[in-house]
GROMACS .gro file of N, CA and C in nm:
model
  534
    1ALA      N    1   0.082  -0.119   0.000
    1ALA     CA    2   0.000   0.000   0.000
    1ALA      C    3   0.087   0.126   0.000
    2VAL      N    4   0.199   0.122   0.073
    2VAL     CA    5   0.287   0.238   0.078
    2VAL      C    6   0.346   0.266  -0.060
    3GLU      N    7   0.387   0.160  -0.129
    3GLU     CA    8   0.444   0.176  -0.263
    3GLU      C    9   0.341   0.230  -0.361
    4LEU      N   10   0.217   0.183  -0.352
    4LEU     CA   11   0.112   0.233  -0.440
    4LEU      C   12   0.082   0.380  -0.413
    5PHE      N   13   0.077   0.418  -0.286
    5PHE     CA   14   0.053   0.558  -0.253
    5PHE      C   15   0.165   0.646  -0.308
    6GLU      N   16   0.287   0.601  -0.287
    6GLU     CA   17   0.402   0.679  -0.334
    6GLU      C   18   0.398   0.696  -0.484
    7ALA      N   19   0.369   0.588  -0.556
    7ALA     CA   20   0.362   0.595  -0.702
    7ALA      C   21   0.250   0.688  -0.747
    8ALA      N   22   0.135   0.682  -0.681
    8ALA     CA   23   0.023   0.768  -0.720
    8ALA      C   24   0.052   0.915  -0.690
    9ALA      N   25   0.117   0.942  -0.579
    9ALA     CA   26   0.145   1.080  -0.543
    9ALA      C   27   0.250   1.143  -0.634
   10CYS      N   28   0.340   1.062  -0.685
   10CYS     CA   29   0.451   1.114  -0.764
   10CYS      C   30   0.422   1.124  -0.914
   11VAL      N   31   0.306   1.080  -0.958
   11VAL     CA   32   0.272   1.093  -1.100
   11VAL      C   33   0.267   1.242  -1.131
   12PRO      N   34   0.345   1.289  -1.229
   12PRO     CA   35   0.350   1.433  -1.253
   12PRO      C   36   0.222   1.487  -1.317
   13ASP      N   37   0.176   1.598  -1.265
   13ASP     CA   38   0.065   1.673  -1.324
   13ASP      C   39   0.131   1.793  -1.390
   14ARG      N   40   0.161   1.782  -1.516
   14ARG     CA   41   0.241   1.883  -1.586
   14ARG      C   42   0.170   2.019  -1.593
   15ALA      N   43   0.038   2.018  -1.595
   15ALA     CA   44  -0.036   2.143  -1.603
   15ALA      C   45  -0.018   2.227  -1.477
   16LYS      N   46  -0.004   2.162  -1.363
   16LYS     CA   47   0.005   2.234  -1.236
   16LYS      C   48   0.144   2.228  -1.175
   17ARG      N   49   0.239   2.160  -1.240
   17ARG     CA   50   0.378   2.148  -1.193
   17ARG      C   51   0.381   2.092  -1.050
   18ARG      N   52   0.311   1.981  -1.031
   18ARG     CA   53   0.310   1.916  -0.901
   18ARG      C   54   0.281   1.769  -0.922
   19GLY      N   55   0.285   1.694  -0.815
   19GLY     CA   56   0.246   1.555  -0.822
   19GLY      C   57   0.095   1.544  -0.828
   20ALA      N   58   0.043   1.459  -0.915
   20ALA     CA   59  -0.101   1.450  -0.936
   20ALA      C   60  -0.174   1.401  -0.812
   21GLY      N   61  -0.111   1.318  -0.731
   21GLY     CA   62  -0.178   1.261  -0.616
   21GLY      C   63  -0.141   1.323  -0.484
   22THR      N   64  -0.079   1.440  -0.486
   22THR     CA   65  -0.029   1.497  -0.361
   22THR      C   66  -0.139   1.548  -0.270
   23ALA      N   67  -0.259   1.567  -0.321
   23ALA     CA   68  -0.369   1.608  -0.233
   23ALA      C   69  -0.397   1.501  -0.128
   24ALA      N   70  -0.361   1.377  -0.159
   24ALA     CA   71  -0.383   1.268  -0.064
   24ALA      C   72  -0.289   1.276   0.056
   25ILE      N   73  -0.180   1.352   0.046
   25ILE     CA   74  -0.087   1.366   0.160
   25ILE      C   75  -0.159   1.432   0.276
   26VAL      N   76  -0.245   1.528   0.247
   26VAL     CA   77  -0.320   1.595   0.353
   26VAL      C   78  -0.409   1.494   0.425
   27ASP      N   79  -0.471   1.404   0.350
   27ASP     CA   80  -0.554   1.300   0.412
   27ASP      C   81  -0.468   1.199   0.488
   28LEU      N   82  -0.349   1.171   0.435
   28LEU     CA   83  -0.260   1.074   0.498
   28LEU      C   84  -0.219   1.118   0.638
   29VAL      N   85  -0.195   1.247   0.656
   29VAL     CA   86  -0.155   1.298   0.787
   29VAL      C   87  -0.275   1.336   0.872
   30GLY      N   88  -0.396   1.321   0.816
   30GLY     CA   89  -0.516   1.350   0.894
   30GLY      C   90  -0.533   1.497   0.924
   31PHE      N   91  -0.482   1.582   0.836
   31PHE     CA   92  -0.487   1.727   0.860
   31PHE      C   93  -0.623   1.783   0.820
   32ARG      N   94  -0.673   1.870   0.905
   32ARG     CA   95  -0.796   1.941   0.874
   32ARG      C   96  -0.783   2.081   0.932
   33GLU      N   97  -0.819   2.179   0.852
   33GLU     CA   98  -0.814   2.318   0.898
   33GLU      C   99  -0.905   2.333   1.020
   34GLU      N  100  -0.864   2.422   1.107
   34GLU     CA  101  -0.944   2.448   1.226
   34GLU      C  102  -1.077   2.510   1.186
   35ASN      N  103  -1.184   2.468   1.248
   35ASN     CA  104  -1.319   2.518   1.223
   35ASN      C  105  -1.371   2.484   1.083
   36VAL      N  106  -1.315   2.383   1.018
   36VAL     CA  107  -1.363   2.338   0.887
   36VAL      C  108  -1.412   2.195   0.905
   37LEU      N  109  -1.534   2.172   0.867
   37LEU     CA  110  -1.595   2.040   0.879
   37LEU      C  111  -1.648   1.999   0.742
   38PRO      N  112  -1.617   1.879   0.696
   38PRO     CA  113  -1.669   1.836   0.567
   38PRO      C  114  -1.822   1.830   0.570
   39VAL      N  115  -1.884   1.861   0.457
   39VAL     CA  116  -2.029   1.860   0.449
   39VAL      C  117  -2.084   1.721   0.482
   40ALA      N  118  -2.014   1.617   0.439
   40ALA     CA  119  -2.059   1.480   0.464
   40ALA      C  120  -2.066   1.449   0.613
   41ALA      N  121  -1.994   1.523   0.696
   41ALA     CA  122  -1.995   1.497   0.840
   41ALA      C  123  -2.131   1.529   0.903
   42PHE      N  124  -2.210   1.613   0.837
   42PHE     CA  125  -2.344   1.643   0.888
   42PHE      C  126  -2.437   1.523   0.873
   43TYR      N  127  -2.406   1.435   0.777
   43TYR     CA  128  -2.492   1.321   0.749
   43TYR      C  129  -2.437   1.190   0.804
   44ASP      N  130  -2.304   1.184   0.818
   44ASP     CA  131  -2.240   1.062   0.869
   44ASP      C  132  -2.130   1.104   0.965
   45SER      N  133  -2.142   1.066   1.090
   45SER     CA  134  -2.047   1.110   1.192
   45SER      C  135  -1.905   1.060   1.165
   46GLN      N  136  -1.890   0.948   1.093
   46GLN     CA  137  -1.758   0.895   1.063
   46GLN      C  138  -1.680   0.986   0.968
   47CYS      N  139  -1.748   1.065   0.889
   47CYS     CA  140  -1.680   1.154   0.793
   47CYS      C  141  -1.611   1.270   0.862
   48GLY      N  142  -1.651   1.304   0.982
   48GLY     CA  143  -1.588   1.413   1.054
   48GLY      C  144  -1.463   1.371   1.130
   49VAL      N  145  -1.435   1.241   1.132
   49VAL     CA  146  -1.320   1.188   1.204
   49VAL      C  147  -1.202   1.179   1.108
   50SER      N  148  -1.088   1.233   1.151
   50SER     CA  149  -0.968   1.219   1.069
   50SER      C  150  -0.866   1.135   1.146
   51VAL      N  151  -0.802   1.046   1.072
   51VAL     CA  152  -0.704   0.956   1.132
   51VAL      C  153  -0.569   0.986   1.069
   52ASN      N  154  -0.468   0.999   1.153
   52ASN     CA  155  -0.333   1.024   1.104
   52ASN      C  156  -0.268   0.889   1.073
   53VAL      N  157  -0.288   0.845   0.950
   53VAL     CA  158  -0.237   0.715   0.906
   53VAL      C  159  -0.085   0.716   0.905
   54LEU      N  160  -0.026   0.829   0.869
   54LEU     CA  161   0.120   0.837   0.864
   54LEU      C  162   0.181   0.820   1.003
   55ALA      N  163   0.116   0.871   1.105
   55ALA     CA  164   0.165   0.852   1.243
   55ALA      C  165   0.159   0.706   1.282
   56GLU      N  166   0.053   0.638   1.238
   56GLU     CA  167   0.043   0.496   1.268
   56GLU      C  168   0.154   0.418   1.199
   57LEU      N  169   0.186   0.454   1.074
   57LEU     CA  170   0.295   0.386   1.003
   57LEU      C  171   0.430   0.418   1.066
   58ALA      N  172   0.449   0.542   1.105
   58ALA     CA  173   0.578   0.583   1.162
   58ALA      C  174   0.605   0.518   1.297
   59SER      N  175   0.499   0.479   1.368
   59SER     CA  176   0.518   0.415   1.498
   59SER      C  177   0.475   0.268   1.497
   60HIS      N  178   0.467   0.212   1.379
   60HIS     CA  179   0.423   0.072   1.365
   60HIS      C  180   0.522  -0.020   1.438
   61ARG      N  181   0.472  -0.128   1.494
   61ARG     CA  182   0.561  -0.219   1.569
   61ARG      C  183   0.653  -0.298   1.478
   62ASN      N  184   0.616  -0.316   1.350
   62ASN     CA  185   0.698  -0.389   1.254
   62ASN      C  186   0.802  -0.294   1.195
   63HIS      N  187   0.929  -0.325   1.211
   63HIS     CA  188   1.034  -0.235   1.164
   63HIS      C  189   1.037  -0.224   1.011
   64ARG      N  190   0.989  -0.326   0.940
   64ARG     CA  191   0.985  -0.317   0.794
   64ARG      C  192   0.885  -0.212   0.748
   65ALA      N  193   0.773  -0.203   0.816
   65ALA     CA  194   0.672  -0.102   0.783
   65ALA      C  195   0.729   0.039   0.810
   66ARG      N  196   0.800   0.055   0.922
   66ARG     CA  197   0.861   0.185   0.952
   66ARG      C  198   0.969   0.218   0.851
   67SER      N  199   1.046   0.118   0.810
   67SER     CA  200   1.152   0.140   0.712
   67SER      C  201   1.095   0.184   0.577
   68ARG      N  202   0.989   0.117   0.534
   68ARG     CA  203   0.924   0.156   0.408
   68ARG      C  204   0.864   0.295   0.417
   69CYS      N  205   0.807   0.326   0.531
   69CYS     CA  206   0.749   0.459   0.552
   69CYS      C  207   0.858   0.565   0.544
   70CYS      N  208   0.971   0.541   0.607
   70CYS     CA  209   1.082   0.635   0.604
   70CYS      C  210   1.134   0.653   0.461
   71GLY      N  211   1.145   0.544   0.387
   71GLY     CA  212   1.188   0.553   0.248
   71GLY      C  213   1.090   0.631   0.163
   72MET      N  214   0.961   0.609   0.185
   72MET     CA  215   0.859   0.682   0.110
   72MET      C  216   0.868   0.832   0.139
   73LEU      N  217   0.881   0.867   0.266
   73LEU     CA  218   0.891   1.008   0.303
   73LEU      C  219   1.014   1.072   0.241
   74SER      N  220   1.123   0.999   0.239
   74SER     CA  221   1.246   1.050   0.179
   74SER      C  222   1.225   1.081   0.031
   75ARG      N  223   1.164   0.988  -0.041
   75ARG     CA  224   1.141   1.010  -0.184
   75ARG      C  225   1.041   1.122  -0.208
   76LEU      N  226   0.938   1.132  -0.125
   76LEU     CA  227   0.842   1.240  -0.141
   76LEU      C  228   0.906   1.376  -0.117
   77LEU      N  229   0.989   1.385  -0.013
   77LEU     CA  230   1.052   1.513   0.018
   77LEU      C  231   1.156   1.555  -0.086
   78VAL      N  232   1.221   1.458  -0.148
   78VAL     CA  233   1.329   1.491  -0.241
   78VAL      C  234   1.280   1.503  -0.386
   79TYR      N  235   1.194   1.413  -0.429
   79TYR     CA  236   1.162   1.405  -0.571
   79TYR      C  237   1.026   1.460  -0.610
   80LEU      N  238   0.939   1.488  -0.517
   80LEU     CA  239   0.807   1.537  -0.550
   80LEU      C  240   0.818   1.679  -0.605
   81PRO      N  241   0.753   1.707  -0.720
   81PRO     CA  242   0.766   1.841  -0.779
   81PRO      C  243   0.719   1.953  -0.686
   82ASP      N  244   0.618   1.929  -0.606
   82ASP     CA  245   0.569   2.031  -0.514
   82ASP      C  246   0.598   1.994  -0.368
   83SER      N  247   0.715   1.938  -0.347
   83SER     CA  248   0.750   1.894  -0.210
   83SER      C  249   0.752   2.010  -0.112
   84TYR      N  250   0.779   2.130  -0.161
   84TYR     CA  251   0.782   2.247  -0.074
   84TYR      C  252   0.650   2.265   0.001
   85ASP      N  253   0.539   2.232  -0.065
   85ASP     CA  254   0.408   2.247  -0.003
   85ASP      C  255   0.384   2.147   0.109
   86HIS      N  256   0.461   2.039   0.111
   86HIS     CA  257   0.434   1.932   0.207
   86HIS      C  258   0.549   1.910   0.306
   87GLN      N  259   0.654   1.989   0.299
   87GLN     CA  260   0.770   1.969   0.386
   87GLN      C  261   0.733   1.977   0.533
   88THR      N  262   0.653   2.076   0.571
   88THR     CA  263   0.619   2.091   0.713
   88THR      C  264   0.525   1.981   0.760
   89ARG      N  265   0.454   1.916   0.669
   89ARG     CA  266   0.367   1.804   0.708
   89ARG      C  267   0.446   1.675   0.724
   90LEU      N  268   0.549   1.656   0.641
   90LEU     CA  269   0.621   1.529   0.638
   90LEU      C  270   0.746   1.526   0.725
   91LEU      N  271   0.809   1.641   0.744
   91LEU     CA  272   0.935   1.646   0.819
   91LEU      C  273   0.924   1.593   0.963
   92PRO      N  274   0.817   1.619   1.038
   92PRO     CA  275   0.812   1.567   1.175
   92PRO      C  276   0.827   1.415   1.182
   93TYR      N  277   0.776   1.344   1.083
   93TYR     CA  278   0.784   1.199   1.084
   93TYR      C  279   0.927   1.153   1.054
   94VAL      N  280   0.995   1.225   0.963
   94VAL     CA  281   1.136   1.192   0.934
   94VAL      C  282   1.220   1.217   1.059
   95LEU      N  283   1.193   1.328   1.127
   95LEU     CA  284   1.268   1.358   1.250
   95LEU      C  285   1.241   1.253   1.357
   96SER      N  286   1.119   1.200   1.362
   96SER     CA  287   1.089   1.096   1.461
   96SER      C  288   1.167   0.968   1.433
   97PHE      N  289   1.198   0.943   1.306
   97PHE     CA  290   1.276   0.824   1.272
   97PHE      C  291   1.420   0.834   1.319
   98LEU      N  292   1.467   0.953   1.354
   98LEU     CA  293   1.602   0.966   1.409
   98LEU      C  294   1.615   0.899   1.545
   99CYS      N  295   1.502   0.874   1.611
   99CYS     CA  296   1.502   0.810   1.742
   99CYS      C  297   1.455   0.665   1.736
  100ASP      N  298   1.449   0.608   1.616
  100ASP     CA  299   1.401   0.470   1.601
  100ASP      C  300   1.498   0.371   1.664
  101ASP      N  301   1.447   0.256   1.701
  101ASP     CA  302   1.530   0.151   1.762
  101ASP      C  303   1.623   0.084   1.662
  102VAL      N  304   1.584   0.084   1.534
  102VAL     CA  305   1.659   0.013   1.430
  102VAL      C  306   1.762   0.109   1.368
  103PRO      N  307   1.891   0.075   1.373
  103PRO     CA  308   1.995   0.163   1.320
  103PRO      C  309   1.979   0.197   1.172
  104SER      N  310   1.932   0.102   1.091
  104SER     CA  311   1.917   0.131   0.948
  104SER      C  312   1.809   0.235   0.921
  105ILE      N  313   1.707   0.239   1.004
  105ILE     CA  314   1.602   0.340   0.989
  105ILE      C  315   1.655   0.477   1.031
  106ARG      N  316   1.733   0.480   1.139
  106ARG     CA  317   1.796   0.607   1.179
  106ARG      C  318   1.888   0.659   1.070
  107ALA      N  319   1.964   0.569   1.008
  107ALA     CA  320   2.056   0.608   0.900
  107ALA      C  321   1.979   0.659   0.779
  108ALA      N  322   1.866   0.594   0.748
  108ALA     CA  323   1.784   0.638   0.634
  108ALA      C  324   1.726   0.777   0.660
  109ALA      N  325   1.685   0.804   0.784
  109ALA     CA  326   1.632   0.936   0.818
  109ALA      C  327   1.742   1.042   0.807
  110LEU      N  328   1.862   1.009   0.853
  110LEU     CA  329   1.974   1.103   0.840
  110LEU      C  330   2.006   1.131   0.694
  111GLU      N  331   2.004   1.027   0.611
  111GLU     CA  332   2.030   1.044   0.469
  111GLU      C  333   1.923   1.130   0.404
  112CYS      N  334   1.799   1.112   0.444
  112CYS     CA  335   1.689   1.194   0.392
  112CYS      C  336   1.712   1.342   0.425
  113ILE      N  337   1.748   1.370   0.548
  113ILE     CA  338   1.771   1.508   0.588
  113ILE      C  339   1.893   1.564   0.515
  114ALA      N  340   1.995   1.482   0.494
  114ALA     CA  341   2.113   1.527   0.419
  114ALA      C  342   2.076   1.561   0.275
  115ARG      N  343   1.993   1.478   0.212
  115ARG     CA  344   1.949   1.506   0.073
  115ARG      C  345   1.867   1.634   0.068
  116CYS      N  346   1.776   1.649   0.162
  116CYS     CA  347   1.696   1.771   0.167
  116CYS      C  348   1.785   1.893   0.190
  117GLY      N  349   1.890   1.876   0.269
  117GLY     CA  350   1.984   1.984   0.292
  117GLY      C  351   2.060   2.022   0.166
  118ARG      N  352   2.103   1.922   0.090
  118ARG     CA  353   2.171   1.951  -0.037
  118ARG      C  354   2.078   2.024  -0.133
  119GLN      N  355   1.953   1.981  -0.136
  119GLN     CA  356   1.853   2.047  -0.220
  119GLN      C  357   1.829   2.191  -0.173
  120TYR      N  358   1.825   2.210  -0.042
  120TYR     CA  359   1.807   2.343   0.014
  120TYR      C  360   1.924   2.434  -0.024
  121GLU      N  361   2.045   2.380  -0.018
  121GLU     CA  362   2.163   2.459  -0.055
  121GLU      C  363   2.159   2.500  -0.201
  122GLU      N  364   2.110   2.413  -0.288
  122GLU     CA  365   2.099   2.448  -0.430
  122GLU      C  366   1.992   2.554  -0.453
  123GLU      N  367   1.880   2.544  -0.384
  123GLU     CA  368   1.770   2.637  -0.403
  123GLU      C  369   1.793   2.772  -0.335
  124HIS      N  370   1.872   2.776  -0.230
  124HIS     CA  371   1.898   2.899  -0.154
  124HIS      C  372   2.048   2.927  -0.151
  125ARG      N  373   2.109   2.919  -0.265
  125ARG     CA  374   2.255   2.931  -0.276
  125ARG      C  375   2.307   3.061  -0.216
  126ASP      N  376   2.240   3.174  -0.243
  126ASP     CA  377   2.288   3.303  -0.194
  126ASP      C  378   2.287   3.310  -0.042
  127ASP      N  379   2.183   3.259   0.019
  127ASP     CA  380   2.172   3.260   0.165
  127ASP      C  381   2.282   3.175   0.228
  128VAL      N  382   2.307   3.059   0.170
  128VAL     CA  383   2.409   2.969   0.224
  128VAL      C  384   2.548   3.031   0.210
  129ILE      N  385   2.576   3.088   0.093
  129ILE     CA  386   2.707   3.151   0.071
  129ILE      C  387   2.727   3.267   0.166
  130GLU      N  388   2.624   3.348   0.186
  130GLU     CA  389   2.633   3.461   0.278
  130GLU      C  390   2.662   3.415   0.420
  131ARG      N  391   2.595   3.310   0.463
  131ARG     CA  392   2.618   3.259   0.599
  131ARG      C  393   2.759   3.203   0.614
  132LEU      N  394   2.807   3.136   0.510
  132LEU     CA  395   2.943   3.082   0.516
  132LEU      C  396   3.047   3.195   0.517
  133GLN      N  397   3.024   3.299   0.439
  133GLN     CA  398   3.118   3.410   0.432
  133GLN      C  399   3.124   3.489   0.562
  134PHE      N  400   3.012   3.501   0.628
  134PHE     CA  401   3.009   3.576   0.754
  134PHE      C  402   3.041   3.489   0.875
  135GLY      N  403   3.072   3.364   0.852
  135GLY     CA  404   3.112   3.276   0.961
  135GLY      C  405   2.998   3.233   1.051
  136VAL      N  406   2.875   3.238   1.001
  136VAL     CA  407   2.761   3.198   1.081
  136VAL      C  408   2.767   3.049   1.113
  137ASP      N  409   2.833   2.974   1.028
  137ASP     CA  410   2.842   2.829   1.048
  137ASP      C  411   2.938   2.794   1.161
  138GLY      N  412   3.012   2.890   1.210
  138GLY     CA  413   3.101   2.864   1.322
  138GLY      C  414   3.247   2.859   1.280
  139ASP      N  415   3.332   2.873   1.377
  139ASP     CA  416   3.476   2.872   1.355
  139ASP      C  417   3.523   2.729   1.330
  140GLU      N  418   3.610   2.713   1.231
  140GLU     CA  419   3.660   2.579   1.197
  140GLU      C  420   3.747   2.519   1.307
  141ALA      N  421   3.799   2.604   1.397
  141ALA     CA  422   3.884   2.554   1.505
  141ALA      C  423   3.802   2.480   1.612
  142ILE      N  424   3.673   2.505   1.616
  142ILE     CA  425   3.588   2.440   1.715
  142ILE      C  426   3.549   2.303   1.664
  143ASP      N  427   3.559   2.203   1.749
  143ASP     CA  428   3.524   2.066   1.711
  143ASP      C  429   3.375   2.044   1.739
  144TYR      N  430   3.294   2.071   1.637
  144TYR     CA  431   3.149   2.056   1.653
  144TYR      C  432   3.105   1.910   1.653
  145ASP      N  433   3.192   1.821   1.610
  145ASP     CA  434   3.156   1.679   1.603
  145ASP      C  435   3.174   1.606   1.736
  146ALA      N  436   3.236   1.672   1.833
  146ALA     CA  437   3.260   1.606   1.962
  146ALA      C  438   3.132   1.602   2.045
  147GLY      N  439   3.100   1.486   2.095
  147GLY     CA  440   2.988   1.471   2.186
  147GLY      C  441   2.850   1.481   2.124
  148LEU      N  442   2.836   1.444   1.999
  148LEU     CA  443   2.704   1.448   1.936
  148LEU      C  444   2.622   1.327   1.979
  149PRO      N  445   2.492   1.346   1.994
  149PRO     CA  446   2.407   1.233   2.034
  149PRO      C  447   2.387   1.135   1.918
  150GLU      N  448   2.346   1.013   1.953
  150GLU     CA  449   2.309   0.915   1.851
  150GLU      C  450   2.194   0.971   1.771
  151PRO      N  451   2.184   0.954   1.649
  151PRO     CA  452   2.261   0.876   1.552
  151PRO      C  453   2.363   0.960   1.477
  152PHE      N  454   2.392   1.081   1.524
  152PHE     CA  455   2.481   1.171   1.451
  152PHE      C  456   2.627   1.132   1.470
  153ALA      N  457   2.693   1.104   1.358
  153ALA     CA  458   2.836   1.076   1.361
  153ALA      C  459   2.915   1.205   1.339
  154SER      N  460   2.853   1.300   1.270
  154SER     CA  461   2.914   1.430   1.248
  154SER      C  462   2.803   1.535   1.243
  155ARG      N  463   2.843   1.659   1.249
  155ARG     CA  464   2.746   1.768   1.246
  155ARG      C  465   2.680   1.773   1.108
  156PRO      N  466   2.547   1.785   1.103
  156PRO     CA  467   2.480   1.796   0.973
  156PRO      C  468   2.527   1.920   0.897
  157SER      N  469   2.515   1.915   0.767
  157SER     CA  470   2.559   2.027   0.684
  157SER      C  471   2.476   2.151   0.714
  158LEU      N  472   2.527   2.266   0.673
  158LEU     CA  473   2.455   2.391   0.693
  158LEU      C  474   2.319   2.386   0.624
  159GLY      N  475   2.315   2.332   0.503
  159GLY     CA  476   2.189   2.322   0.431
  159GLY      C  477   2.087   2.236   0.504
  160ALA      N  478   2.133   2.125   0.562
  160ALA     CA  479   2.042   2.038   0.637
  160ALA      C  480   1.989   2.109   0.761
  161ARG      N  481   2.076   2.180   0.830
  161ARG     CA  482   2.032   2.251   0.950
  161ARG      C  483   1.934   2.363   0.916
  162LEU      N  484   1.962   2.436   0.806
  162LEU     CA  485   1.871   2.542   0.765
  162LEU      C  486   1.738   2.486   0.716
  163PHE      N  487   1.742   2.371   0.647
  163PHE     CA  488   1.620   2.307   0.601
  163PHE      C  489   1.531   2.270   0.719
  164VAL      N  490   1.589   2.206   0.819
  164VAL     CA  491   1.511   2.164   0.935
  164VAL      C  492   1.459   2.287   1.010
  165ARG      N  493   1.545   2.385   1.029
  165ARG     CA  494   1.504   2.503   1.104
  165ARG      C  495   1.394   2.581   1.033
  166SER      N  496   1.402   2.589   0.900
  166SER     CA  497   1.301   2.665   0.827
  166SER      C  498   1.166   2.595   0.823
  167ASN      N  499   1.163   2.465   0.850
  167ASN     CA  500   1.037   2.391   0.843
  167ASN      C  501   0.980   2.350   0.977
  168THR      N  502   1.049   2.378   1.085
  168THR     CA  503   0.999   2.334   1.216
  168THR      C  504   0.911   2.438   1.283
  169GLY      N  505   0.913   2.559   1.236
  169GLY     CA  506   0.836   2.665   1.300
  169GLY      C  507   0.687   2.637   1.308
  170ARG      N  508   0.632   2.573   1.207
  170ARG     CA  509   0.487   2.550   1.203
  170ARG      C  510   0.442   2.439   1.297
  171PHE      N  511   0.529   2.344   1.327
  171PHE     CA  512   0.483   2.233   1.412
  171PHE      C  513   0.552   2.228   1.548
  172PHE      N  514   0.655   2.304   1.569
  172PHE     CA  515   0.732   2.295   1.693
  172PHE      C  516   0.648   2.335   1.815
  173LEU      N  517   0.576   2.445   1.805
  173LEU     CA  518   0.494   2.488   1.918
  173LEU      C  519   0.382   2.389   1.949
  174ALA      N  520   0.326   2.330   1.844
  174ALA     CA  521   0.221   2.230   1.866
  174ALA      C  522   0.277   2.108   1.938
  175VAL      N  523   0.399   2.068   1.902
  175VAL     CA  524   0.463   1.954   1.969
  175VAL      C  525   0.490   1.988   2.115
  176LEU      N  526   0.535   2.107   2.143
  176LEU     CA  527   0.560   2.148   2.280
  176LEU      C  528   0.432   2.153   2.363
  177ASP      N  529   0.322   2.193   2.299
  177ASP     CA  530   0.193   2.196   2.369
  177ASP      C  531   0.146   2.057   2.408
  178GLU      N  532   0.180   1.956   2.325
  178GLU     CA  533   0.138   1.819   2.354
  178GLU      C  534   0.209   1.772   2.479
   0.00000   0.00000   0.00000
């Protein structure tokens, strides 16, 4: 089912320069605007209930299901034509995989963030160059790799850090409220 969803979401809709099935991502995460209720909910109470299927997959007890979910999220974030519209919806699940029990899933999540960081550096080249020139990334004499928590073997790239920071604002406060 994960592979079918991924394939359907990634079919290009050339007229709109996006994935043809990406509207389903909103349903996958169970997102609904505040104070918006589907008309069908007035007739059937089940229509007003939204289920976060992606959260269920991300915390599934079977590590293969979590691994496939992590791979799907990685491909959606990197290759989807309109991935920018869905980054804040999908990134929390990738970040949750950094704390997974299975080392290969943690490594896949790190690789996903690294790819997104490289993509961010290409898309925001001027911002990255400016930060590097002004030394915002830190002094090279400081050993930033010392004492990093698992699963980090080294400090993530500037692009990866900027990617995560630019997309966490919308969900960080909600996570803290929970």
